[in-house]
Amino acid sequence: MKKYYEFDGIKVHYQLDKKGADTVVLMHGWGCNLTTLASLTAVASAAGMSTLAVDFPGFGESDEPSSTWGVEQYTAMMESLLKAEGIENPILLGHSFGGRVGILYSSRNPVKKLILVDAAGVKPKRPLKYYIKVYSFKASKALLKLTHGRERAEQLIEQQRAKRGSADYNNASPRMRAILSKVVNEDLCHVMPSIKAPTLLIWGENDTATPLADARKMAKLIPDTGLVSFPGCGHYSFLDNPRQTAAVLTSFLTTD
């Protein structure tokens, strides 16, 4: 069901499908929207779970934030939205930037389970412009695979690769560029030991945006954690290896 919620004067778009007692909350990465996680939403639904997938402010059908938000504001928005929907003790799934929100949310709220997929949260050591290029290109690449199939997508990707440069940085709105600059530089390692929920890390071993070393660091800091990594997969490991992702995710969701 398509729904909207107002937070801090902005409209937030999300889709809620009620099915089971447990609700899986799906949070997408930078430059994406809730459709990017459609395959994972389907896995959760097939496992008998209710699902809530959100367009973060600034993406999809949601309005841009009215100020320079950080992870705190995005997390507060999710806390307010879930409270409004009466969702307690959710199962959180965050990809990339969505993982940042999942980490902070889980560090201070009751969460049944946490799933981090190629998640951000460890402060990187590269300049902002690099991450705007990387995240926007990888998001475009993932969406092309969803809409055109792998073979045609690869042809289009090569065409895009030749044309891309500083355009991604220049095309980002000033507000979203400022927000990315802020969130990329937020290190969440200090809150990870406070996460009490059982946590699953799903990673691509060839991920260059949030490298496997980040996952290993998270696994050391979050008390109850398991790490599954896929060889030959990148930042969108769930699209590169959908079958194994579905199997691992289903097992985690349905095991007490």
Short mmCIF file of C-alpha atoms in Angstrom, two decimals:
data_model
loop_
_atom_site.label_atom_id
_atom_site.label_comp_id
_atom_site.label_asym_id
_atom_site.label_seq_id
_atom_site.Cartn_x
_atom_site.Cartn_y
_atom_site.Cartn_z
CA MET A 1 0.00 0.00 0.00
CA LYS A 2 1.37 3.37 -1.06
CA LYS A 3 1.41 5.90 1.78
CA TYR A 4 2.79 9.29 2.77
CA TYR A 5 3.92 10.68 6.10
CA GLU A 6 4.81 14.24 7.06
CA PHE A 7 7.92 14.78 9.13
CA ASP A 8 9.63 18.10 9.80
CA GLY A 9 7.33 19.69 7.23
CA ILE A 10 8.34 17.35 4.40
CA LYS A 11 6.44 14.56 2.66
CA VAL A 12 7.88 11.06 3.02
CA HIS A 13 6.74 8.31 0.68
CA TYR A 14 6.68 4.67 1.75
CA GLN A 15 4.97 1.38 0.97
CA LEU A 16 3.47 -0.76 3.69
CA ASP A 17 2.22 -4.30 3.12
CA LYS A 18 0.78 -6.01 6.19
CA LYS A 19 1.06 -9.76 6.25
CA GLY A 20 2.67 -11.25 9.34
CA ALA A 21 3.22 -10.18 12.94
CA ASP A 22 6.84 -9.17 12.27
CA THR A 23 7.62 -6.20 10.05
CA VAL A 24 10.77 -5.93 7.95
CA VAL A 25 11.69 -2.27 7.40
CA LEU A 26 13.76 -1.80 4.23
CA MET A 27 16.00 1.26 3.82
CA HIS A 28 17.77 1.94 0.53
CA GLY A 29 21.20 3.36 -0.27
CA TRP A 30 22.30 6.78 -1.48
CA GLY A 31 21.01 7.74 -4.93
CA CYS A 32 18.41 4.96 -4.91
CA ASN A 33 14.80 4.55 -3.82
CA LEU A 34 12.59 1.84 -2.41
CA THR A 35 12.29 0.05 -5.78
CA THR A 36 16.00 -0.83 -5.63
CA LEU A 37 15.24 -3.18 -2.73
CA ALA A 38 12.17 -4.72 -4.40
CA SER A 39 13.81 -8.17 -4.62
CA LEU A 40 14.57 -8.14 -0.88
CA THR A 41 11.07 -6.89 -0.10
CA ALA A 42 9.73 -9.88 -2.04
CA VAL A 43 11.95 -12.28 -0.08
CA ALA A 44 10.69 -10.89 3.23
CA SER A 45 7.08 -11.11 2.06
CA ALA A 46 7.57 -14.71 0.89
CA ALA A 47 8.90 -15.50 4.36
CA GLY A 48 5.56 -14.39 5.82
CA MET A 49 6.65 -10.96 7.02
CA SER A 50 4.96 -7.60 6.77
CA THR A 51 7.13 -5.08 4.93
CA LEU A 52 7.67 -1.33 5.06
CA ALA A 53 9.93 0.16 2.37
CA VAL A 54 10.70 3.87 2.50
CA ASP A 55 11.93 6.54 0.10
CA PHE A 56 14.38 8.52 2.21
CA PRO A 57 13.88 12.30 2.03
CA GLY A 58 15.68 13.56 -1.05
CA PHE A 59 15.04 10.38 -3.05
CA GLY A 60 12.22 8.69 -4.91
CA GLU A 61 8.86 10.33 -4.26
CA SER A 62 9.89 11.95 -0.96
CA ASP A 63 10.66 15.65 -0.58
CA GLU A 64 14.18 16.93 0.03
CA PRO A 65 14.98 17.80 3.64
CA SER A 66 14.49 21.47 4.46
CA SER A 67 17.90 21.66 6.13
CA THR A 68 21.22 19.81 6.05
CA TRP A 69 20.27 16.54 7.68
CA GLY A 70 22.69 14.04 9.15
CA VAL A 71 22.19 10.40 10.12
CA GLU A 72 20.51 11.64 13.32
CA GLN A 73 17.69 13.37 11.43
CA TYR A 74 17.13 10.45 9.05
CA THR A 75 17.01 8.11 12.04
CA ALA A 76 14.60 10.38 13.93
CA MET A 77 12.37 10.36 10.85
CA MET A 78 12.31 6.56 10.84
CA GLU A 79 11.61 6.46 14.57
CA SER A 80 8.69 8.84 14.10
CA LEU A 81 7.31 6.95 11.07
CA LEU A 82 7.43 3.54 12.77
CA LYS A 83 5.83 4.97 15.91
CA ALA A 84 3.02 6.46 13.80
CA GLU A 85 2.44 3.06 12.20
CA GLY A 86 2.50 1.31 15.58
CA ILE A 87 5.48 -0.83 14.58
CA GLU A 88 7.48 -1.99 17.59
CA ASN A 89 10.56 -4.19 17.69
CA PRO A 90 11.00 -4.18 13.89
CA ILE A 91 13.41 -6.16 11.76
CA LEU A 92 15.60 -3.57 10.05
CA LEU A 93 17.31 -4.05 6.70
CA GLY A 94 19.60 -1.31 5.43
CA HIS A 95 21.66 -1.22 2.26
CA SER A 96 24.61 1.19 2.01
CA PHE A 97 23.41 4.53 3.45
CA GLY A 98 20.32 2.76 4.80
CA GLY A 99 22.71 0.73 6.91
CA ARG A 100 23.82 3.90 8.68
CA VAL A 101 20.26 4.56 9.75
CA GLY A 102 19.82 0.92 10.75
CA ILE A 103 22.94 1.05 12.93
CA LEU A 104 21.96 4.22 14.77
CA TYR A 105 18.33 3.16 15.15
CA SER A 106 19.31 -0.25 16.54
CA SER A 107 21.79 1.26 18.99
CA ARG A 108 19.01 3.09 20.86
CA ASN A 109 15.74 1.28 20.14
CA PRO A 110 14.44 -2.28 20.61
CA VAL A 111 14.99 -4.17 17.35
CA LYS A 112 14.23 -7.85 16.77
CA LYS A 113 16.90 -8.33 14.09
CA LEU A 114 19.25 -6.16 12.05
CA ILE A 115 20.41 -6.88 8.49
CA LEU A 116 23.19 -4.77 7.01
CA VAL A 117 23.82 -5.21 3.28
CA ASP A 118 27.04 -3.62 1.99
CA ALA A 119 26.36 -1.03 4.65
CA ALA A 120 28.03 2.29 5.37
CA GLY A 121 28.88 3.35 8.91
CA VAL A 122 32.67 3.20 9.06
CA LYS A 123 34.14 6.61 8.20
CA PRO A 124 35.86 6.45 4.79
CA LYS A 125 39.15 8.07 3.90
CA ARG A 126 38.33 9.43 0.45
CA PRO A 127 37.03 12.88 -0.65
CA LEU A 128 33.33 13.64 -1.00
CA LYS A 129 33.43 13.98 -4.79
CA TYR A 130 34.68 10.39 -5.04
CA TYR A 131 31.65 9.09 -3.14
CA ILE A 132 29.17 11.13 -5.16
CA LYS A 133 30.61 9.59 -8.32
CA VAL A 134 30.78 6.07 -6.89
CA TYR A 135 27.34 5.99 -5.28
CA SER A 136 25.53 7.59 -8.21
CA PHE A 137 27.23 5.36 -10.79
CA LYS A 138 26.63 2.20 -8.79
CA ALA A 139 22.99 3.16 -8.21
CA SER A 140 22.50 3.75 -11.93
CA LYS A 141 24.22 0.46 -12.71
CA ALA A 142 21.97 -1.44 -10.31
CA LEU A 143 18.80 0.12 -11.69
CA LEU A 144 19.81 -0.66 -15.28
CA LYS A 145 20.18 -4.33 -14.37
CA LEU A 146 16.71 -4.28 -12.85
CA THR A 147 15.07 -2.64 -15.85
CA HIS A 148 17.07 -3.89 -18.85
CA GLY A 149 18.55 -7.24 -17.85
CA ARG A 150 22.22 -7.99 -17.26
CA GLU A 151 23.49 -8.16 -20.88
CA ARG A 152 21.82 -4.96 -22.14
CA ALA A 153 22.66 -3.23 -18.87
CA GLU A 154 26.36 -3.94 -19.35
CA GLN A 155 26.25 -2.25 -22.77
CA LEU A 156 24.53 0.82 -21.35
CA ILE A 157 26.90 0.90 -18.38
CA GLU A 158 29.91 1.08 -20.65
CA GLN A 159 28.32 4.01 -22.49
CA GLN A 160 27.70 5.77 -19.20
CA ARG A 161 31.20 5.04 -17.94
CA ALA A 162 32.67 6.89 -20.92
CA LYS A 163 30.49 9.96 -20.35
CA ARG A 164 30.65 10.24 -16.57
CA GLY A 165 33.10 12.51 -14.80
CA SER A 166 32.35 15.38 -12.53
CA ALA A 167 28.76 15.48 -13.86
CA ASP A 168 27.45 13.41 -10.96
CA TYR A 169 28.88 15.89 -8.49
CA ASN A 170 27.62 18.91 -10.43
CA ASN A 171 24.13 17.47 -10.92
CA ALA A 172 23.55 16.80 -7.24
CA SER A 173 21.43 19.54 -5.66
CA PRO A 174 23.32 21.82 -3.25
CA ARG A 175 21.23 20.54 -0.33
CA MET A 176 21.78 16.84 -1.08
CA ARG A 177 25.47 17.46 -1.76
CA ALA A 178 25.78 19.05 1.67
CA ILE A 179 23.89 16.17 3.27
CA LEU A 180 26.12 13.58 1.61
CA SER A 181 29.17 15.48 2.79
CA LYS A 182 27.83 15.38 6.33
CA VAL A 183 26.73 11.75 6.48
CA VAL A 184 29.81 10.32 4.75
CA ASN A 185 31.97 11.85 7.47
CA GLU A 186 29.92 10.43 10.35
CA ASP A 187 31.62 7.45 11.95
CA LEU A 188 29.16 5.15 13.77
CA CYS A 189 31.67 2.70 15.19
CA HIS A 190 31.17 4.11 18.69
CA VAL A 191 27.47 3.10 18.78
CA MET A 192 27.90 -0.39 17.30
CA PRO A 193 28.69 -2.10 20.64
CA SER A 194 25.28 -0.88 21.92
CA ILE A 195 23.38 -2.93 19.33
CA LYS A 196 21.68 -5.83 21.14
CA ALA A 197 19.81 -7.34 18.19
CA PRO A 198 21.10 -10.41 16.33
CA THR A 199 22.80 -8.93 13.25
CA LEU A 200 23.47 -10.36 9.79
CA LEU A 201 26.04 -8.76 7.50
CA ILE A 202 25.67 -9.53 3.76
CA TRP A 203 28.57 -8.29 1.65
CA GLY A 204 30.12 -8.37 -1.78
CA GLU A 205 33.81 -9.23 -1.61
CA ASN A 206 34.54 -6.83 -4.49
CA ASP A 207 32.68 -3.91 -2.92
CA THR A 208 34.75 -0.74 -3.41
CA ALA A 209 32.26 1.75 -1.91
CA THR A 210 31.99 0.02 1.47
CA PRO A 211 34.81 -2.55 1.41
CA LEU A 212 34.74 -5.93 3.09
CA ALA A 213 37.17 -4.56 5.70
CA ASP A 214 34.29 -2.39 6.93
CA ALA A 215 32.12 -5.48 7.41
CA ARG A 216 34.87 -7.21 9.38
CA LYS A 217 35.21 -4.17 11.62
CA MET A 218 31.44 -4.12 12.20
CA ALA A 219 31.50 -7.83 13.00
CA LYS A 220 34.03 -7.17 15.76
CA LEU A 221 32.10 -4.24 17.24
CA ILE A 222 28.50 -5.53 17.10
CA PRO A 223 28.13 -8.22 19.80
CA ASP A 224 25.87 -10.80 18.08
CA THR A 225 26.91 -10.78 14.42
CA GLY A 226 27.32 -13.16 11.50
CA LEU A 227 29.01 -12.21 8.23
CA VAL A 228 28.23 -13.74 4.84
CA SER A 229 30.31 -12.54 1.88
CA PHE A 230 29.87 -13.35 -1.81
CA PRO A 231 32.92 -13.70 -4.11
CA GLY A 232 32.78 -11.70 -7.33
CA CYS A 233 30.04 -9.40 -6.03
CA GLY A 234 30.18 -5.65 -5.54
CA HIS A 235 28.29 -2.97 -3.64
CA TYR A 236 24.94 -4.38 -4.79
CA SER A 237 25.67 -7.95 -3.74
CA PHE A 238 21.95 -8.74 -3.46
CA LEU A 239 21.55 -8.00 -7.18
CA ASP A 240 24.81 -9.68 -8.20
CA ASN A 241 23.90 -12.87 -6.36
CA PRO A 242 20.12 -12.87 -5.82
CA ARG A 243 19.68 -16.61 -5.20
CA GLN A 244 22.18 -16.93 -2.38
CA THR A 245 21.07 -13.63 -0.91
CA ALA A 246 17.48 -14.86 -0.83
CA ALA A 247 18.51 -18.14 0.80
CA VAL A 248 20.63 -16.45 3.49
CA LEU A 249 18.03 -13.78 4.17
CA THR A 250 15.15 -16.26 4.40
CA SER A 251 17.08 -18.43 6.83
CA PHE A 252 17.91 -15.46 9.05
CA LEU A 253 14.36 -14.11 9.01
CA THR A 254 12.71 -17.42 9.85
CA THR A 255 15.14 -18.65 12.52
CA ASP A 256 14.39 -17.76 16.14
#
